[in-house]
XYZ file of C-alpha atoms in Angstrom:
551
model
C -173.663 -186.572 -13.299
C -175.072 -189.859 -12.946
C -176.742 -189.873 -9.376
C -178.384 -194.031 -9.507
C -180.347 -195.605 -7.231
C -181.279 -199.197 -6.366
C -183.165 -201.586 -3.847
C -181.198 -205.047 -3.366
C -183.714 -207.520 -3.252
C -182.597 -210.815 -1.916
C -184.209 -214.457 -3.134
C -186.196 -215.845 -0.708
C -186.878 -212.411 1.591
C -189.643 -210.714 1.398
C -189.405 -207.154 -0.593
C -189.366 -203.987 1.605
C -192.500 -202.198 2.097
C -190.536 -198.927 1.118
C -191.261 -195.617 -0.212
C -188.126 -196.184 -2.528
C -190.189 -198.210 -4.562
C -191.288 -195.574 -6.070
C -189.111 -194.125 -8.645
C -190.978 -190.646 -8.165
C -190.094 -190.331 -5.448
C -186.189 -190.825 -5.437
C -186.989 -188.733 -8.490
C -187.861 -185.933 -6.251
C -184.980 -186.337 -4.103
C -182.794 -185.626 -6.947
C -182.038 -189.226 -8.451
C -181.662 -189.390 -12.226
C -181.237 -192.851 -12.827
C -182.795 -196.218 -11.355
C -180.558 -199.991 -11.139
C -182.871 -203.231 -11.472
C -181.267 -205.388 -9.489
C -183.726 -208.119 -9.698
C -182.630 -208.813 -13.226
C -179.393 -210.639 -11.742
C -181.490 -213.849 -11.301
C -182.383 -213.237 -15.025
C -178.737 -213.351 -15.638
C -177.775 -216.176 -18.458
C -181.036 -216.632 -19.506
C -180.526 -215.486 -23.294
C -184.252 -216.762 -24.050
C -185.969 -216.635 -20.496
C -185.583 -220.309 -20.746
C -187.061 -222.634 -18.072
C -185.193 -226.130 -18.525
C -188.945 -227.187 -19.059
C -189.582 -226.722 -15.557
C -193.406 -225.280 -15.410
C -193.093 -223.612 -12.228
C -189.458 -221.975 -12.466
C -190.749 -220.913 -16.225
C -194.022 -218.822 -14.341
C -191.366 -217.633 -11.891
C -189.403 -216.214 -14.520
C -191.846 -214.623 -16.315
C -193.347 -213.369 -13.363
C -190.062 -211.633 -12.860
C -189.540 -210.184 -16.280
C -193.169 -208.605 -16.404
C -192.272 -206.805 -12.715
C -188.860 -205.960 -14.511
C -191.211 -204.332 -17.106
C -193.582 -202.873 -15.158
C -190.827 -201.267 -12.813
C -189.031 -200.038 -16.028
C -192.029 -198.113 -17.227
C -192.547 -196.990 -13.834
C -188.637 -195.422 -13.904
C -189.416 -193.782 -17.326
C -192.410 -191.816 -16.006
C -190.873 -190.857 -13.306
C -187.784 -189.401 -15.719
C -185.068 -191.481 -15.045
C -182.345 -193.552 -16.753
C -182.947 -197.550 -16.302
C -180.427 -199.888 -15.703
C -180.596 -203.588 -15.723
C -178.056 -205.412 -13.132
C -175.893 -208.353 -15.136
C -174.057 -210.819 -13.334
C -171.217 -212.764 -15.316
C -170.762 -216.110 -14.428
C -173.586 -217.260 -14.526
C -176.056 -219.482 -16.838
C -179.273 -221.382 -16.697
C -178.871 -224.555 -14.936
C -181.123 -226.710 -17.697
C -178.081 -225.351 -19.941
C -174.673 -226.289 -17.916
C -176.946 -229.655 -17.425
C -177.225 -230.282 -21.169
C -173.643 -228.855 -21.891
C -171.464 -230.192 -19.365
C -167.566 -229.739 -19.813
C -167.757 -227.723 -22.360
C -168.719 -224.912 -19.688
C -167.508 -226.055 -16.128
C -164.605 -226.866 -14.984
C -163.108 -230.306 -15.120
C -164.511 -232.580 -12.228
C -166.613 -229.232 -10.738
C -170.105 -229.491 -12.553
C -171.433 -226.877 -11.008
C -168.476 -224.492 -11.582
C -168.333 -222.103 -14.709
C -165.016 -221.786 -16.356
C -163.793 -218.415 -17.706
C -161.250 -220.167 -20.287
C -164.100 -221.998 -22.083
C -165.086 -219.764 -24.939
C -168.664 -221.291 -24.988
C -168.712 -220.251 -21.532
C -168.433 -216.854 -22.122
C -170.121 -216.588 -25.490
C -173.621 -218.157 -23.341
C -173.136 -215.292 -20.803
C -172.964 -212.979 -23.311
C -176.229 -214.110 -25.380
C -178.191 -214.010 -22.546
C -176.527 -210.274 -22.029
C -177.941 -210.231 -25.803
C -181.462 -211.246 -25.057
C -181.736 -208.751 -21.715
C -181.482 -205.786 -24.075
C -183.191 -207.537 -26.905
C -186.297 -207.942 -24.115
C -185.717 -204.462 -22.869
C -184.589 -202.071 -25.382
C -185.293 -198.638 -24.140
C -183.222 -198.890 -21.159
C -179.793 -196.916 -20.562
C -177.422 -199.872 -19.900
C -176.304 -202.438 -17.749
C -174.749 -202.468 -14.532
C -171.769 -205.634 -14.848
C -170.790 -207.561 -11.772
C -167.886 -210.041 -11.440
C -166.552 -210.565 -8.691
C -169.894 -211.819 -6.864
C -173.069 -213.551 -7.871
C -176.337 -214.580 -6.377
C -176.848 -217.437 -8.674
C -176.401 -220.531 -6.057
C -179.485 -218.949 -4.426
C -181.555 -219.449 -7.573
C -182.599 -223.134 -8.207
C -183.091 -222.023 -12.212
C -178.992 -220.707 -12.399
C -175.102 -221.612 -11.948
C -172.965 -218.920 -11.434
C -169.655 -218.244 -9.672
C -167.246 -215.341 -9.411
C -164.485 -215.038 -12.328
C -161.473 -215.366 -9.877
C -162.335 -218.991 -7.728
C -162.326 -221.397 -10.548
C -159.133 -223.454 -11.338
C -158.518 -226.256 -13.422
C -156.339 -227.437 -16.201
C -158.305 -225.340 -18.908
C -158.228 -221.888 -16.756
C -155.627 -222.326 -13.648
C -153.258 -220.029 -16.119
C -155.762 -217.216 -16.612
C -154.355 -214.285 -14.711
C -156.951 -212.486 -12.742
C -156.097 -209.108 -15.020
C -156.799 -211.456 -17.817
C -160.100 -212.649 -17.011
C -161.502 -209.353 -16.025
C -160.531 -208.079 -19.093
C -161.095 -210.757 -21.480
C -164.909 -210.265 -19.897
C -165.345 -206.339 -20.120
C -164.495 -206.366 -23.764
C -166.857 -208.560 -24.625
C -169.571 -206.977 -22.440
C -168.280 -203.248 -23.881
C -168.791 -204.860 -27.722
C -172.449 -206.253 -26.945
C -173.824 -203.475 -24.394
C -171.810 -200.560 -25.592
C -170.709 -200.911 -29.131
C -173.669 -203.356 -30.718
C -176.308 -201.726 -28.680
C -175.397 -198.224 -28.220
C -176.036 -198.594 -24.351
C -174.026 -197.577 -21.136
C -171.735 -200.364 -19.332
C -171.145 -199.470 -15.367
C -168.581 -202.330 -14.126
C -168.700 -203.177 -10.553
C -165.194 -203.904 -9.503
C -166.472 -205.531 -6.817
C -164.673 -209.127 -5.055
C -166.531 -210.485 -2.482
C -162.967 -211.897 -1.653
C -159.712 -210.711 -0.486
C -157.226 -209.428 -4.347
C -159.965 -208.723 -6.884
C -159.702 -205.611 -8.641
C -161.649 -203.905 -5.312
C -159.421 -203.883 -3.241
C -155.848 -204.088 -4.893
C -154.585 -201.168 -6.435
C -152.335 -203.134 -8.626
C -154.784 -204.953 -10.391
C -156.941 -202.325 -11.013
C -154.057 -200.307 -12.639
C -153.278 -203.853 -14.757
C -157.061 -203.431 -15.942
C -157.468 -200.086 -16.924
C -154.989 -199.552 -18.900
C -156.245 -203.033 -21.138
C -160.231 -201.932 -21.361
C -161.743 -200.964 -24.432
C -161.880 -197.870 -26.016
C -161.216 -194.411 -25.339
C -160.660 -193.693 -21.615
C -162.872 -190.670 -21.320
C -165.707 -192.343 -22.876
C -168.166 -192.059 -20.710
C -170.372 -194.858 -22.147
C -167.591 -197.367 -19.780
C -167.904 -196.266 -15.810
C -165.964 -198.117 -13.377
C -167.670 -198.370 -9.902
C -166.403 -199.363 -6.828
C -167.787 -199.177 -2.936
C -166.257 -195.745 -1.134
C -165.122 -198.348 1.244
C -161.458 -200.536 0.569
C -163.381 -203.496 1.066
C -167.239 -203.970 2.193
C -169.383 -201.628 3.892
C -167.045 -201.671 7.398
C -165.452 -199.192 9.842
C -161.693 -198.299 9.938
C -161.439 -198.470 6.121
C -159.278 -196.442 4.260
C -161.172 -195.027 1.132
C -160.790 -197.167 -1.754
C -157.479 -196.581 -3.226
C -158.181 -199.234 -6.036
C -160.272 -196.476 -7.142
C -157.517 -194.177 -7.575
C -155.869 -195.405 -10.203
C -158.071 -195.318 -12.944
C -156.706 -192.735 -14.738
C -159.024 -190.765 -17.203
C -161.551 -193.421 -17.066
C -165.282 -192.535 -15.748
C -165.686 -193.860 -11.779
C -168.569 -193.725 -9.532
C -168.870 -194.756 -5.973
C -171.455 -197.155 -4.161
C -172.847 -195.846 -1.007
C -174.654 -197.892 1.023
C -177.633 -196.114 3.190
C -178.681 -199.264 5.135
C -175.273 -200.357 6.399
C -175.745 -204.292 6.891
C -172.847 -204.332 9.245
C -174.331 -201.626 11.514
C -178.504 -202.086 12.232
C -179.811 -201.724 8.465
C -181.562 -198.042 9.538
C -183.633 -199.761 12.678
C -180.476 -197.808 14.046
C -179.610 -194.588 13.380
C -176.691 -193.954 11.227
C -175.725 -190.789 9.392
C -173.402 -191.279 6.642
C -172.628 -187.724 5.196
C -169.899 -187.055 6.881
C -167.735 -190.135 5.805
C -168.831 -189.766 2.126
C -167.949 -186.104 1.832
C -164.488 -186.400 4.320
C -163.955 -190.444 4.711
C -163.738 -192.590 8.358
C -162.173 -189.808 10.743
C -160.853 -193.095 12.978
C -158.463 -193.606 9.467
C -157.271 -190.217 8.513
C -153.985 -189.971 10.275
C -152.852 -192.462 8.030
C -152.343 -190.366 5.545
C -154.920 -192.123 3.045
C -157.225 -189.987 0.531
C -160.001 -188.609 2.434
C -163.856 -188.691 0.824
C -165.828 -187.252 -1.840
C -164.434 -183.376 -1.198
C -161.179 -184.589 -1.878
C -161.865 -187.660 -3.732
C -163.723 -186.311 -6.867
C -160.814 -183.980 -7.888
C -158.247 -186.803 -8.270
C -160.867 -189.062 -10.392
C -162.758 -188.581 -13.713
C -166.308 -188.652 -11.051
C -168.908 -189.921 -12.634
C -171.545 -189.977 -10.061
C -172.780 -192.284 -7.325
C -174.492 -195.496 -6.925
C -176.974 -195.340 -3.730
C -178.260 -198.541 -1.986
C -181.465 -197.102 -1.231
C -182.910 -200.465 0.535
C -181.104 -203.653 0.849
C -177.647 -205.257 1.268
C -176.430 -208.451 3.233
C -178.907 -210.740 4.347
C -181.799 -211.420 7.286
C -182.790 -208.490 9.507
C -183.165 -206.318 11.133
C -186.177 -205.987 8.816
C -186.878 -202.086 9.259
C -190.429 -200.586 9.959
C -189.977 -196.935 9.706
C -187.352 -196.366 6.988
C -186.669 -192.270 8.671
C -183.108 -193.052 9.826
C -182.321 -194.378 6.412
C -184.379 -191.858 4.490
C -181.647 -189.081 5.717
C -179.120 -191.125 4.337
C -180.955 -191.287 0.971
C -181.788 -187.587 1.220
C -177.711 -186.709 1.160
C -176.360 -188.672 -1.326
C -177.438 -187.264 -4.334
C -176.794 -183.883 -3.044
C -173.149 -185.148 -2.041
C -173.127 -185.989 -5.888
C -173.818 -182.437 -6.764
C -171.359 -180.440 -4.532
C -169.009 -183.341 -2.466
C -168.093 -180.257 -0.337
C -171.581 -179.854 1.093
C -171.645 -178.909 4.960
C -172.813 -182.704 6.284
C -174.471 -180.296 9.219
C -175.889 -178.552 6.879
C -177.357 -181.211 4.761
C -179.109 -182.848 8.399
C -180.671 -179.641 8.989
C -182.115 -179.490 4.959
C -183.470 -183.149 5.593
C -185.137 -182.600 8.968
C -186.810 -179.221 8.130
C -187.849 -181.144 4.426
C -188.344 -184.788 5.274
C -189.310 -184.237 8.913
C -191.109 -180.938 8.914
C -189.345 -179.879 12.018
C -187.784 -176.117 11.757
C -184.456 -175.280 14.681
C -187.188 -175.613 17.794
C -185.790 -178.886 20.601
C -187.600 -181.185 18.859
C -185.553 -180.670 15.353
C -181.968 -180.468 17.491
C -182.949 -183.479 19.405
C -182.777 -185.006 16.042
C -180.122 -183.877 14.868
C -178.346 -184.726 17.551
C -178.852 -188.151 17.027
C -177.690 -187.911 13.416
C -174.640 -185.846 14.104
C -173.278 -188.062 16.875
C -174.717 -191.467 15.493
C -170.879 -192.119 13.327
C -169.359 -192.004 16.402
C -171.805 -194.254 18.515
C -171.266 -196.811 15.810
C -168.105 -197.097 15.824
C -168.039 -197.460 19.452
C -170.755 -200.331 19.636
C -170.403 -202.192 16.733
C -166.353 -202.186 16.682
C -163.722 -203.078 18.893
C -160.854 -200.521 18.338
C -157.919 -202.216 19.778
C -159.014 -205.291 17.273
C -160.037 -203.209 14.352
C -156.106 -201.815 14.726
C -154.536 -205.279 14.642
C -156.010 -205.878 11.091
C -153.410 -206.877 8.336
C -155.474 -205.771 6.011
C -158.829 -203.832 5.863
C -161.280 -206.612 5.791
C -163.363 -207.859 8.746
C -162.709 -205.290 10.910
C -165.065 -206.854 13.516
C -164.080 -210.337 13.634
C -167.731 -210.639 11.957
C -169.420 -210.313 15.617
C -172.325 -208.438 14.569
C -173.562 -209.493 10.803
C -176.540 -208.434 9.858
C -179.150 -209.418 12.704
C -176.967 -212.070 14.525
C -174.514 -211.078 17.145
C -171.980 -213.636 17.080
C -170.789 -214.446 20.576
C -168.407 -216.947 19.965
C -166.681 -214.743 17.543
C -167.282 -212.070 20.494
C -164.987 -214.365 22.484
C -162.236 -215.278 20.318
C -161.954 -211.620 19.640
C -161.833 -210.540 23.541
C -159.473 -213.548 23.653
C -157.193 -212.677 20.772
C -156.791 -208.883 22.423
C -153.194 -207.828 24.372
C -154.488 -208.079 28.372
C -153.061 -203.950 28.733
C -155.918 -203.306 25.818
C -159.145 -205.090 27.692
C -159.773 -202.003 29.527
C -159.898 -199.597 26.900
C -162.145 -202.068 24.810
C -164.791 -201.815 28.003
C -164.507 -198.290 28.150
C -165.137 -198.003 24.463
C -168.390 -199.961 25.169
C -169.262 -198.222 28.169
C -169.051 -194.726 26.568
C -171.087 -195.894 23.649
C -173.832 -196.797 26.102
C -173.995 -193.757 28.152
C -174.121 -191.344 24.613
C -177.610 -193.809 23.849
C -178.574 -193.249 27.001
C -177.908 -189.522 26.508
C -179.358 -189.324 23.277
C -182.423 -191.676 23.841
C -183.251 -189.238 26.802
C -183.286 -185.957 25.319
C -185.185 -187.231 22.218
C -187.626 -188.851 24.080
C -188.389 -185.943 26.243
C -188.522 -183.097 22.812
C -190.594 -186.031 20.776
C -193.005 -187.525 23.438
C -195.831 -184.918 22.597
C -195.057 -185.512 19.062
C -197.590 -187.393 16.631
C -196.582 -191.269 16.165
C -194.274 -191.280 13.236
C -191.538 -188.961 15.364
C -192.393 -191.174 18.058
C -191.673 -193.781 16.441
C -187.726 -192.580 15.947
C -187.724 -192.110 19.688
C -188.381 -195.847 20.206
C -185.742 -196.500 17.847
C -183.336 -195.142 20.320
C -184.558 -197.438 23.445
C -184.770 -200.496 20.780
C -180.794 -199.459 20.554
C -180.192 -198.188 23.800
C -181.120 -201.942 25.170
C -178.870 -203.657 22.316
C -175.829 -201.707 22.938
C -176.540 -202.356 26.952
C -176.435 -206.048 25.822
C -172.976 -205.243 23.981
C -171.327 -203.348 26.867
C -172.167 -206.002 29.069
C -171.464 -209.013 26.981
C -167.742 -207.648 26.808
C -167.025 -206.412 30.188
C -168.484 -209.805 31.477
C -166.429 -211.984 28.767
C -162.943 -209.352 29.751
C -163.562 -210.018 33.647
C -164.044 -213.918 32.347
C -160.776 -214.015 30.906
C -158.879 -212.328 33.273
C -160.548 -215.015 36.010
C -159.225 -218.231 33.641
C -155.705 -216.471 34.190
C -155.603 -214.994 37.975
C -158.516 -216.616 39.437
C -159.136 -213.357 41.516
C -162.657 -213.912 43.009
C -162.981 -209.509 41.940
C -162.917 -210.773 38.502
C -165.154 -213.671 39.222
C -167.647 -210.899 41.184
C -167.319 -208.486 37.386
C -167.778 -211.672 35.417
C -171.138 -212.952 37.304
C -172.512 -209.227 37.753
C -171.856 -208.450 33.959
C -172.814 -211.331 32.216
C -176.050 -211.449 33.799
C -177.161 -207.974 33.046
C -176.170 -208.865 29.125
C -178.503 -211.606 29.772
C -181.261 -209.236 30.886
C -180.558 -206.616 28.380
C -180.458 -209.011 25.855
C -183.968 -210.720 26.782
C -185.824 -206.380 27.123
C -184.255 -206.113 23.510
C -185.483 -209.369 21.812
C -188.855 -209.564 24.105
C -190.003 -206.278 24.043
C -187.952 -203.326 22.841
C -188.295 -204.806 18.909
C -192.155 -204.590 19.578
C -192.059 -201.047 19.982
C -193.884 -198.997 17.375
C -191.659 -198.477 14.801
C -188.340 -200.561 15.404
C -187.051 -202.736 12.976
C -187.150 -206.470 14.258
C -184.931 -207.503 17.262
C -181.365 -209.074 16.580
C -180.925 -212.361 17.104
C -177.722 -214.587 19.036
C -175.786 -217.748 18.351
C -173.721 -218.801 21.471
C -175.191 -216.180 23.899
C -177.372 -218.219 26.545
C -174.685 -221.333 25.939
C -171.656 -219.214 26.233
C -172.611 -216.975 29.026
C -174.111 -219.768 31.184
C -171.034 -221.931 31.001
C -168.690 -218.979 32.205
C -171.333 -218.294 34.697
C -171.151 -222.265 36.412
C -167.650 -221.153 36.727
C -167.619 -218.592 38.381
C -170.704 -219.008 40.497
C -170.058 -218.022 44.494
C -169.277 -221.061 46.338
C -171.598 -222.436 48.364
């Protein structure tokens, strides 16, 4: 059982001061195998090669020796290395040199997957990875996503965007395909190595999220469908790391062949751990707020229907910006479970917080340890509540975007906020208040009773107490924001000075929440940095002129 971890480290951030750094000690936690993801901006690169560009060429080999050095580091620690491969993409010196022959017609920056020198590039530089490194496992494959326009030294795109005369006819079956089999001959058959495919799209129909390609792919891949030197891996989730998704049915139909699931235990959508946010529960028995429609549950029931092959845990890292996290303890539970999910996808999720705050925490069943698991046990929920809007969520045609991409990362959108509130049936606005109100008052609940079992505490369980009024203020901010832009809306339609009165009283205390959140809440000792707004002070200040008391 293959039980992988890896930190996503994104060009141009700064790396995570994290413990997870440290192979032992995911090692300890039961981890048997390690993903590189830095090697995706090595991706293409069959030589290392620079374009003759002095500085990119130190960069480079900068990143190769910390490639090595983390590689040896894996080894001691007794786990199986993987190096993260992304397919499109090349070095930019060589699409430069090469021209048509590798892009599409008229799109210079744009690799096509009908050129054949296209794809035989990607592969040599898939060549020269495990020529560079050859003690490692095998490679982790993406597809459907690359990081390469961050990179000034690559080109890359996804396999399904391009069109043009040479590829517009290349089915999107055909093009995964056509690419696995020659990654399966170079990493499995040439080099004797293991090949994990990410079915990952960072769009809508890739192989992800639509059951019907997948099932077109499988049954085309190479060799024998048990082999368990081919994985397939997809994210738990139908689409990205959201609420109200159904678990990932592309998954499903796989047949024989070797799957493992991503799990991400910084959810980018949802605080990135300066919130807490268990995720046990919907690995081991999927999103409770999709279950009554009928859809395959999580792990429990999950891993009898597949050939499971293990998980892939986001240790650190996913999306972009903050919040940037100072004490990693609300995402170190997280890490704690999922290889023990691995092991026995029926574990009690109760039982596994109690295991991580006697072990991790040092806290035995005395108020301060049910305090915190308190928090974990009821953080799903308080999610949901804050971070969602049900009514909205519901309304989806499909599973992706559940939150009208209000709260990304660190930035809460308000605009999109708006359009959301404004997009809602009038008979629902109440209920979506409600849902923010009763998300507040659980904080508030929460924040109090941990704050009064952890204020004699030393610092570092402190410091998760702080966490709470870092979130208690942010989700004040949130209730607000929507009652104030609800009573807004129904003022622009009745004009009854009540809802002018709700409007002015609620919007303002969003505007005060906000500024004890962003001025000093994310100061506190251990809270990740504050989030950040587009369209707040504009927004809320224009519907406030409006419905100002008349003089």
């Amino acid at each position: 059982m293959l039980k992988l971890a890896t930190l996503i480290h994104n060009p141009g951030e700064p790396d995570p001061d994290s413990r997870f750094a440290d192979p032992r000690q995911l090692a300890e936690l039961g981890y048997n195998g390690w993903l590189l993801y830095e090697t995706t901006a090595l991706s293409g690169l069959s030589r290392l090669e620079s374009g003759g560009d002095a500085e990119i060429a130190r960069w480079v080999e900068q990143a190769a020796a910390s490639v090595s050095a983390s590689l040896e580091s894996a080894r001691h620690a007794g786990m199986e290395t993987f190096l993260a491969y992304d397919m499109l993409v090349l070095g930019r010196h060589l699409v430069e040199r090469e021209g048509q022959a590798l892009t599409c017609k008229g799109r210079p920056d744009v690799l096509c997957p009908a050129s054949e020198r296209t794809l035989q590039r990607c592969v040599d530089g898939l060549t020269g990875m495990l020529r560079r490194w050859p003690d490692v496992s095998g490679v982790v494959l993406r597809f459907g996503d690359c990081d390469a326009r961050r990179f000034p030294h690559l080109v890359g795109n996804d396999i399904y965007t391009p069109r043009c005369p040479r590829c517009n006819h290349f089915g999107r079956a055909e093009r995964i395909t056509d690419l696995i089999k020659r990654a399966h001959d170079t990493v499995v058959e040439q080099h004797g190595k293991k090949l994990i495919v990410r079915a990952w799209n960072v769009r809508p129909n890739g192989m992800h999220d639509t059951p019907e390609l997948a099932q077109r792919v499988v049954q085309d891949l190479p060799g024998d469908e048990t082999d368990d030197r081919l994985v397939l891996s997809f994210k738990f989730t139908e689409t990205d790391f959201w609420r109200y998704q159904p678990w990932n049915r592309a998954s499903l139909v796989c047949g024989k062949r070797p799957v493992m699931y991503e799990l991400q235990c910084q959810r980018e959508f949802e605080g990135k751990g300066g919130i807490p946010n268990w995720q046990a529960g919907l690995w081991r028995d999927g999103d409770p707020a999709m279950r009554n429609q009928g859809e395959p549950a999580g792990l429990a029931e999950v891993t009898s229907r597949v050939n499971f092959a293990g998980v892939m845990a986001w240790v650190r890292g996913g999306g972009w910006g903050g919040p940037f996290v100072k004490d990693e303890s609300w995402i170190d539970a997280n890490v704690f479970a999922a290889p023990r999910l691995a092991d026995d996808p029926t574990a009690d999720p109760e039982a596994l917080a109690d295991a991580w705050i006697a072990d991790r925490l040092g806290l035995n069943r005395d108020k301060h340890a049910e305090a915190i698991r308190a928090v974990l046990l009821r953080s799903p929920e308080l999610i949901r509540q804050s971070f969602y809007v049900e009514a909205f969520a519901r309304s989806r045609p499909d599973a992706w975007h559940p939150a009208a991409d209000w709260v990304s990362d660190d930035l809460l959108d308000v605009e999109a906020a708006w359009r959301m509130v404004q997009r809602l049936p009038a008979e629902q606005l109440d209920a979506v208040v409600e849902e923010k109100r009763r998300a507040a008052e659980l904080i508030a609940q929460l924040r109090h009773d941990a704050q009064r079992a952890l204020g004699d505490r030393d610092s570092s369980h402190a410091a998760l107490s702080n966490t709470l009024i870092y979130t208690e203020s942010f989700m004040e901010a949130l209730r607000d924001l929507v009652a104030g832009l609800a009573a807004y809306r129904r003022f622009k339609k009745d004009a009854r000075p009540t809802d002018a009165q709700e409007a002015r009283t609620s919007l303002l205390r969003a505007q005060s929440h906000w500024n004890h959140h962003t001025q000093r809440h994310g100061n506190l000792r251990g809270t990740a940095t504050p989030f950040r707004e587009v369209g707040l002070w504009e927004l809320t200040q224009n519907m406030l002129a409006e419905v100002a008391d008349p003089v």
